[in-house]
PDB file of C-alpha atoms and ligand atoms in Angstrom:
ATOM      1  CA  MET A   1       0.068   0.160  -0.145  1.00  0.00           C
ATOM      2  CA  LYS A   2       1.513   3.430  -0.743  1.00  0.00           C
ATOM      3  CA  LYS A   3       0.637   6.395   1.628  1.00  0.00           C
ATOM      4  CA  LEU A   4      -1.077   9.551   0.580  1.00  0.00           C
ATOM      5  CA  ALA A   5      -1.005  13.206   2.183  1.00  0.00           C
ATOM      6  CA  ILE A   6      -3.880  15.367   0.372  1.00  0.00           C
ATOM      7  CA  PHE A   7      -3.446  19.225   0.824  1.00  0.00           C
ATOM      8  CA  ILE A   8      -6.204  21.191   0.682  1.00  0.00           C
ATOM      9  CA  SER A   9      -6.750  25.053   0.669  1.00  0.00           C
ATOM     10  CA  GLY A  10     -10.767  25.012   0.449  1.00  0.00           C
ATOM     11  CA  GLY A  11     -13.696  22.965  -0.824  1.00  0.00           C
ATOM     12  CA  GLY A  12     -12.004  19.720  -1.414  1.00  0.00           C
ATOM     13  CA  SER A  13     -13.871  18.561  -4.671  1.00  0.00           C
ATOM     14  CA  ASN A  14     -10.922  17.104  -5.663  1.00  0.00           C
ATOM     15  CA  MET A  15      -9.884  15.376  -2.797  1.00  0.00           C
ATOM     16  CA  LYS A  16     -13.357  13.767  -2.880  1.00  0.00           C
ATOM     17  CA  SER A  17     -12.519  12.472  -5.941  1.00  0.00           C
ATOM     18  CA  ILE A  18      -9.620  10.954  -4.866  1.00  0.00           C
ATOM     19  CA  ILE A  19     -11.543   9.487  -2.187  1.00  0.00           C
ATOM     20  CA  ARG A  20     -14.308   8.357  -3.918  1.00  0.00           C
ATOM     21  CA  ALA A  21     -11.672   6.634  -6.422  1.00  0.00           C
ATOM     22  CA  ILE A  22     -10.272   4.821  -4.024  1.00  0.00           C
ATOM     23  CA  ASP A  23     -13.708   3.507  -2.025  1.00  0.00           C
ATOM     24  CA  GLU A  24     -14.978   2.605  -5.517  1.00  0.00           C
ATOM     25  CA  GLY A  25     -11.340   0.736  -6.209  1.00  0.00           C
ATOM     26  CA  ARG A  26     -10.431   2.790  -9.184  1.00  0.00           C
ATOM     27  CA  LEU A  27      -7.235   4.064  -7.057  1.00  0.00           C
ATOM     28  CA  GLU A  28      -6.217   0.572  -5.721  1.00  0.00           C
ATOM     29  CA  ASN A  29      -3.196   0.463  -3.466  1.00  0.00           C
ATOM     30  CA  VAL A  30      -3.054   3.685  -2.375  1.00  0.00           C
ATOM     31  CA  GLU A  31      -4.275   4.332   1.763  1.00  0.00           C
ATOM     32  CA  LEU A  32      -5.262   8.067   2.581  1.00  0.00           C
ATOM     33  CA  LYS A  33      -2.636   8.528   5.692  1.00  0.00           C
ATOM     34  CA  LEU A  34      -3.542  12.729   6.081  1.00  0.00           C
ATOM     35  CA  VAL A  35      -5.858  15.291   4.254  1.00  0.00           C
ATOM     36  CA  LEU A  36      -3.290  18.957   5.136  1.00  0.00           C
ATOM     37  CA  SER A  37      -4.766  22.877   5.083  1.00  0.00           C
ATOM     38  CA  SER A  38      -3.295  25.376   5.180  1.00  0.00           C
ATOM     39  CA  THR A  39      -6.370  26.924   6.313  1.00  0.00           C
ATOM     40  CA  LYS A  40      -8.968  26.424   9.717  1.00  0.00           C
ATOM     41  CA  LYS A  41     -11.722  27.480   7.164  1.00  0.00           C
ATOM     42  CA  ALA A  42     -11.571  24.871   4.537  1.00  0.00           C
ATOM     43  CA  ALA A  43     -14.433  23.088   4.256  1.00  0.00           C
ATOM     44  CA  GLY A  44     -13.089  20.162   2.703  1.00  0.00           C
ATOM     45  CA  LEU A  45     -11.841  19.163   6.557  1.00  0.00           C
ATOM     46  CA  ASP A  46     -15.053  18.849   7.734  1.00  0.00           C
ATOM     47  CA  TYR A  47     -15.187  16.110   5.472  1.00  0.00           C
ATOM     48  CA  ALA A  48     -12.195  14.437   5.801  1.00  0.00           C
ATOM     49  CA  LYS A  49     -12.920  14.255   9.661  1.00  0.00           C
ATOM     50  CA  GLU A  50     -16.678  12.818   8.963  1.00  0.00           C
ATOM     51  CA  ARG A  51     -14.894  10.231   7.175  1.00  0.00           C
ATOM     52  CA  GLY A  52     -12.200   9.737   9.997  1.00  0.00           C
ATOM     53  CA  TYR A  53      -8.972  10.760   8.240  1.00  0.00           C
ATOM     54  CA  ARG A  54      -6.915  12.614  10.142  1.00  0.00           C
ATOM     55  CA  THR A  55      -6.051  16.300   9.340  1.00  0.00           C
ATOM     56  CA  GLU A  56      -4.113  18.730   9.962  1.00  0.00           C
ATOM     57  CA  ILE A  57      -3.696  22.592   9.171  1.00  0.00           C
ATOM     58  CA  LEU A  58      -0.095  24.294   8.572  1.00  0.00           C
ATOM     59  CA  SER A  59      -0.956  28.107   8.234  1.00  0.00           C
ATOM     60  CA  TYR A  60       2.169  29.948   6.954  1.00  0.00           C
ATOM     61  CA  LYS A  61       1.685  33.042   8.672  1.00  0.00           C
ATOM     62  CA  ASP A  62       4.840  34.236  10.769  1.00  0.00           C
ATOM     63  CA  LYS A  63       6.805  31.063   9.597  1.00  0.00           C
ATOM     64  CA  THR A  64       9.983  31.335   7.751  1.00  0.00           C
ATOM     65  CA  GLU A  65      10.133  28.304   5.066  1.00  0.00           C
ATOM     66  CA  ASP A  66      12.721  26.594   6.746  1.00  0.00           C
ATOM     67  CA  GLU A  67       9.893  26.446   8.881  1.00  0.00           C
ATOM     68  CA  ILE A  68       7.346  25.195   7.057  1.00  0.00           C
ATOM     69  CA  SER A  69       9.574  22.773   4.832  1.00  0.00           C
ATOM     70  CA  ARG A  70      11.343  21.506   8.377  1.00  0.00           C
ATOM     71  CA  ALA A  71       7.779  21.013   9.494  1.00  0.00           C
ATOM     72  CA  LEU A  72       5.922  19.662   6.476  1.00  0.00           C
ATOM     73  CA  ILE A  73       8.782  16.676   6.220  1.00  0.00           C
ATOM     74  CA  ASN A  74       7.898  15.818  10.076  1.00  0.00           C
ATOM     75  CA  LEU A  75       4.466  15.643   9.309  1.00  0.00           C
ATOM     76  CA  MET A  76       5.309  13.428   5.877  1.00  0.00           C
ATOM     77  CA  ARG A  77       7.410  11.223   7.946  1.00  0.00           C
ATOM     78  CA  GLU A  78       5.520  10.759  10.965  1.00  0.00           C
ATOM     79  CA  GLU A  79       3.405   9.185   8.373  1.00  0.00           C
ATOM     80  CA  GLU A  80       5.497   7.405   6.285  1.00  0.00           C
ATOM     81  CA  ILE A  81       4.100   9.563   2.877  1.00  0.00           C
ATOM     82  CA  ASP A  82       4.646   7.754  -0.279  1.00  0.00           C
ATOM     83  CA  TYR A  83       2.735  10.094  -2.307  1.00  0.00           C
ATOM     84  CA  ILE A  84       1.645  14.008  -2.028  1.00  0.00           C
ATOM     85  CA  ALA A  85      -1.824  15.238  -3.830  1.00  0.00           C
ATOM     86  CA  LEU A  86      -2.032  18.896  -4.409  1.00  0.00           C
ATOM     87  CA  ALA A  87      -6.174  19.484  -4.585  1.00  0.00           C
ATOM     88  CA  GLY A  88      -6.774  23.579  -4.629  1.00  0.00           C
ATOM     89  CA  PHE A  89      -3.901  24.243  -2.185  1.00  0.00           C
ATOM     90  CA  MET A  90      -3.065  27.575  -2.198  1.00  0.00           C
ATOM     91  CA  LYS A  91       0.146  27.829  -1.022  1.00  0.00           C
ATOM     92  CA  VAL A  92       3.782  27.594  -2.761  1.00  0.00           C
ATOM     93  CA  LEU A  93       5.749  24.545  -1.349  1.00  0.00           C
ATOM     94  CA  PRO A  94       9.284  25.241  -0.015  1.00  0.00           C
ATOM     95  CA  ALA A  95      12.226  24.583  -2.421  1.00  0.00           C
ATOM     96  CA  ALA A  96      13.745  21.818  -0.276  1.00  0.00           C
ATOM     97  CA  PHE A  97      10.555  21.017   0.434  1.00  0.00           C
ATOM     98  CA  ALA A  98       9.428  20.012  -3.015  1.00  0.00           C
ATOM     99  CA  ARG A  99      13.061  18.397  -3.603  1.00  0.00           C
ATOM    100  CA  ALA A 100      12.830  16.141  -0.824  1.00  0.00           C
ATOM    101  CA  TYR A 101       9.701  14.599  -2.245  1.00  0.00           C
ATOM    102  CA  LYS A 102      10.668  15.473  -6.199  1.00  0.00           C
ATOM    103  CA  GLY A 103       8.453  12.707  -8.434  1.00  0.00           C
ATOM    104  CA  ARG A 104       6.206  12.563  -5.577  1.00  0.00           C
ATOM    105  CA  ILE A 105       4.033  15.478  -5.748  1.00  0.00           C
ATOM    106  CA  LEU A 106       1.024  15.810  -8.236  1.00  0.00           C
ATOM    107  CA  ASN A 107      -1.156  18.797  -9.028  1.00  0.00           C
ATOM    108  CA  ILE A 108      -4.166  19.938 -10.398  1.00  0.00           C
ATOM    109  CA  HIS A 109      -5.070  22.988 -12.583  1.00  0.00           C
ATOM    110  CA  PRO A 110      -7.263  24.364 -14.213  1.00  0.00           C
ATOM    111  CA  SER A 111      -6.101  24.769 -17.464  1.00  0.00           C
ATOM    112  CA  LEU A 112      -4.307  23.672 -20.184  1.00  0.00           C
ATOM    113  CA  ILE A 113      -0.482  24.013 -19.018  1.00  0.00           C
ATOM    114  CA  PRO A 114       1.468  26.253 -20.062  1.00  0.00           C
ATOM    115  CA  LEU A 115      -1.501  28.237 -20.806  1.00  0.00           C
ATOM    116  CA  TYR A 116      -3.122  30.469 -17.951  1.00  0.00           C
ATOM    117  CA  CYS A 117      -1.332  28.986 -15.226  1.00  0.00           C
ATOM    118  CA  GLY A 118       1.446  30.224 -12.798  1.00  0.00           C
ATOM    119  CA  LYS A 119       1.452  32.634  -9.650  1.00  0.00           C
ATOM    120  CA  GLY A 120      -2.109  34.326  -9.608  1.00  0.00           C
ATOM    121  CA  PHE A 121      -3.624  31.733 -12.376  1.00  0.00           C
ATOM    122  CA  TYR A 122      -5.456  30.581  -9.483  1.00  0.00           C
ATOM    123  CA  GLY A 123     -10.020  30.277  -9.630  1.00  0.00           C
ATOM    124  CA  LEU A 124     -11.613  32.136 -11.658  1.00  0.00           C
ATOM    125  CA  ILE A 125      -8.855  33.930 -12.993  1.00  0.00           C
ATOM    126  CA  PRO A 126      -7.986  31.440 -15.578  1.00  0.00           C
ATOM    127  CA  HIS A 127     -11.061  30.546 -16.972  1.00  0.00           C
ATOM    128  CA  GLN A 128     -11.389  34.432 -17.487  1.00  0.00           C
ATOM    129  CA  ALA A 129      -8.131  34.486 -19.290  1.00  0.00           C
ATOM    130  CA  ALA A 130      -9.377  31.828 -21.309  1.00  0.00           C
ATOM    131  CA  LEU A 131     -12.455  33.345 -22.054  1.00  0.00           C
ATOM    132  CA  ALA A 132     -10.532  36.799 -22.367  1.00  0.00           C
ATOM    133  CA  ASP A 133      -8.875  35.467 -24.989  1.00  0.00           C
ATOM    134  CA  GLY A 134     -11.185  33.356 -27.687  1.00  0.00           C
ATOM    135  CA  ALA A 135     -10.126  29.991 -27.035  1.00  0.00           C
ATOM    136  CA  LYS A 136     -11.729  27.733 -28.736  1.00  0.00           C
ATOM    137  CA  GLU A 137     -10.553  24.363 -25.613  1.00  0.00           C
ATOM    138  CA  SER A 138      -9.618  25.011 -23.016  1.00  0.00           C
ATOM    139  CA  GLY A 139      -9.151  21.070 -19.572  1.00  0.00           C
ATOM    140  CA  ALA A 140      -7.684  20.594 -16.858  1.00  0.00           C
ATOM    141  CA  THR A 141      -3.630  18.944 -16.144  1.00  0.00           C
ATOM    142  CA  VAL A 142      -2.292  16.877 -13.633  1.00  0.00           C
ATOM    143  CA  HIS A 143       1.570  17.479 -13.088  1.00  0.00           C
ATOM    144  CA  TYR A 144       4.556  16.624 -10.816  1.00  0.00           C
ATOM    145  CA  VAL A 145       5.550  20.001  -8.817  1.00  0.00           C
ATOM    146  CA  ASP A 146       8.445  21.121  -8.110  1.00  0.00           C
ATOM    147  CA  GLU A 147      10.100  23.997  -7.360  1.00  0.00           C
ATOM    148  CA  GLY A 148       8.573  26.384  -9.454  1.00  0.00           C
ATOM    149  CA  VAL A 149       4.718  27.805  -9.804  1.00  0.00           C
ATOM    150  CA  ASP A 150       2.640  24.926 -12.654  1.00  0.00           C
ATOM    151  CA  THR A 151       5.959  23.941 -13.884  1.00  0.00           C
ATOM    152  CA  GLY A 152       6.559  20.376 -13.280  1.00  0.00           C
ATOM    153  CA  ARG A 153       6.172  18.073 -15.672  1.00  0.00           C
ATOM    154  CA  ILE A 154       2.891  17.872 -17.317  1.00  0.00           C
ATOM    155  CA  VAL A 155       1.393  13.641 -16.468  1.00  0.00           C
ATOM    156  CA  LEU A 156      -2.397  14.581 -17.970  1.00  0.00           C
ATOM    157  CA  GLN A 157      -3.983  16.441 -19.501  1.00  0.00           C
ATOM    158  CA  GLU A 158      -8.047  16.446 -20.909  1.00  0.00           C
ATOM    159  CA  LYS A 159      -9.332  19.358 -22.982  1.00  0.00           C
ATOM    160  CA  CYS A 160     -13.130  20.172 -23.386  1.00  0.00           C
ATOM    161  CA  GLU A 161     -14.972  22.553 -25.674  1.00  0.00           C
ATOM    162  CA  VAL A 162     -15.533  26.613 -25.032  1.00  0.00           C
ATOM    163  CA  LEU A 163     -19.245  27.159 -25.940  1.00  0.00           C
ATOM    164  CA  GLU A 164     -20.130  30.323 -27.441  1.00  0.00           C
ATOM    165  CA  GLY A 165     -21.663  32.384 -24.387  1.00  0.00           C
ATOM    166  CA  ASP A 166     -19.898  30.828 -21.741  1.00  0.00           C
ATOM    167  CA  SER A 167     -18.889  32.282 -18.542  1.00  0.00           C
ATOM    168  CA  ALA A 168     -15.862  32.038 -16.241  1.00  0.00           C
ATOM    169  CA  GLU A 169     -18.221  29.936 -13.908  1.00  0.00           C
ATOM    170  CA  ASP A 170     -19.454  27.975 -17.005  1.00  0.00           C
ATOM    171  CA  LEU A 171     -15.912  26.861 -17.853  1.00  0.00           C
ATOM    172  CA  GLN A 172     -15.042  26.458 -14.704  1.00  0.00           C
ATOM    173  CA  LYS A 173     -17.799  23.773 -13.640  1.00  0.00           C
ATOM    174  CA  ARG A 174     -16.660  21.719 -16.820  1.00  0.00           C
ATOM    175  CA  VAL A 175     -13.474  21.766 -16.290  1.00  0.00           C
ATOM    176  CA  LEU A 176     -13.954  20.841 -12.713  1.00  0.00           C
ATOM    177  CA  GLU A 177     -16.067  18.015 -13.714  1.00  0.00           C
ATOM    178  CA  ILE A 178     -12.923  16.758 -16.158  1.00  0.00           C
ATOM    179  CA  GLU A 179     -10.559  17.395 -12.972  1.00  0.00           C
ATOM    180  CA  HIS A 180     -13.105  14.911 -11.061  1.00  0.00           C
ATOM    181  CA  ARG A 181     -12.021  12.444 -13.593  1.00  0.00           C
ATOM    182  CA  ILE A 182      -8.050  12.160 -14.035  1.00  0.00           C
ATOM    183  CA  TYR A 183      -6.958  13.212 -10.783  1.00  0.00           C
ATOM    184  CA  PRO A 184      -7.467   9.626  -9.722  1.00  0.00           C
ATOM    185  CA  LYS A 185      -6.494   8.216 -13.497  1.00  0.00           C
ATOM    186  CA  ALA A 186      -3.293  10.371 -13.124  1.00  0.00           C
ATOM    187  CA  LEU A 187      -2.586   9.264  -9.559  1.00  0.00           C
ATOM    188  CA  ASP A 188      -2.898   5.938 -10.775  1.00  0.00           C
ATOM    189  CA  MET A 189      -0.472   5.728 -13.380  1.00  0.00           C
ATOM    190  CA  VAL A 190       1.511   7.053 -11.237  1.00  0.00           C
ATOM    191  CA  ILE A 191       1.997   4.702  -8.548  1.00  0.00           C
ATOM    192  CA  ASN A 192       0.334   1.687 -10.256  1.00  0.00           C
ATOM    193  CA  GLY A 193       2.065   2.418 -13.954  1.00  0.00           C
ATOM    194  CA  PHE A 194       0.873   3.416 -16.481  1.00  0.00           C
ATOM    195  CA  LYS A 195      -1.007   0.894 -17.707  1.00  0.00           C
ATOM    196  CA  SER A 196      -1.624   0.170 -21.967  1.00  0.00           C
TER     197      SER A 196
HETATM  198  C1  GRF B 201      -9.635  23.375  -8.485  1.00  0.00           C
HETATM  199  O1  GRF B 201      -9.561  23.799  -9.677  1.00  0.00           O
HETATM  200  C2  GRF B 201      -8.379  23.168  -9.063  1.00  0.00           C
HETATM  201  O2  GRF B 201      -7.669  23.113 -10.258  1.00  0.00           O
HETATM  202  C3  GRF B 201      -7.360  24.321  -8.525  1.00  0.00           C
HETATM  203  O3  GRF B 201      -8.394  24.552  -7.632  1.00  0.00           O
HETATM  204  C4  GRF B 201      -9.495  24.017  -7.376  1.00  0.00           C
HETATM  205  C5  GRF B 201      -9.624  23.384  -6.413  1.00  0.00           C
HETATM  206  O4  GRF B 201     -10.762  23.024  -5.840  1.00  0.00           O
HETATM  207  N1  GRF B 201      -5.775  24.046  -7.911  1.00  0.00           N
HETATM  208  P1  GRF B 201     -11.484  22.003  -5.060  1.00  0.00           P
HETATM  209  O5  GRF B 201     -11.511  22.568  -3.613  1.00  0.00           O
HETATM  210  O6  GRF B 201     -10.787  20.671  -5.409  1.00  0.00           O
HETATM  211  O7  GRF B 201     -13.316  21.632  -5.071  1.00  0.00           O
END
């Protein structure tokens, strides 16, 4: 069994999609050991607690990068975490932590990277940018996390159409459906190997 930690900051719908995939046997060989949030306000924490998972809150406030990195590494060691899934985690990981877990941290982003990503592209912003550009398609990307923001190697992408008259919210909803499908799939590919 590989031990997984999920990092969230918000509603945690991607976290829930991963939990569902584990429950339904679509994501095998994976045990969720820890849900970590950067804020106590993350609604997803309630769900994780209800389901009996260990939850932790790690606020970045008043901490140096080194302190954050050490706190994260200690938690990961305590639970012997093998893989980490960032799922709407709104903080940048300390570089030392990203290096320590290189190849074992994934993130999901609501655009077709390299488009509409990087610092500042969160929430509705990637979708607003796609619409402002007159993009005909958008989608979601699962990628490895390196020391940059949305710069790591791409694992999986899926596209959707941008429809005439779409609002940013419409597009966000369509892309989120893709996210919920591809994140468990990408984790399966990375953890259990690429199946033909
Ligand atoms: C998702 O759109 C994800 O791609 C982005 O943040 C959002 C998180 O949503 N990184 P949720 O908390 O998983 O519902």
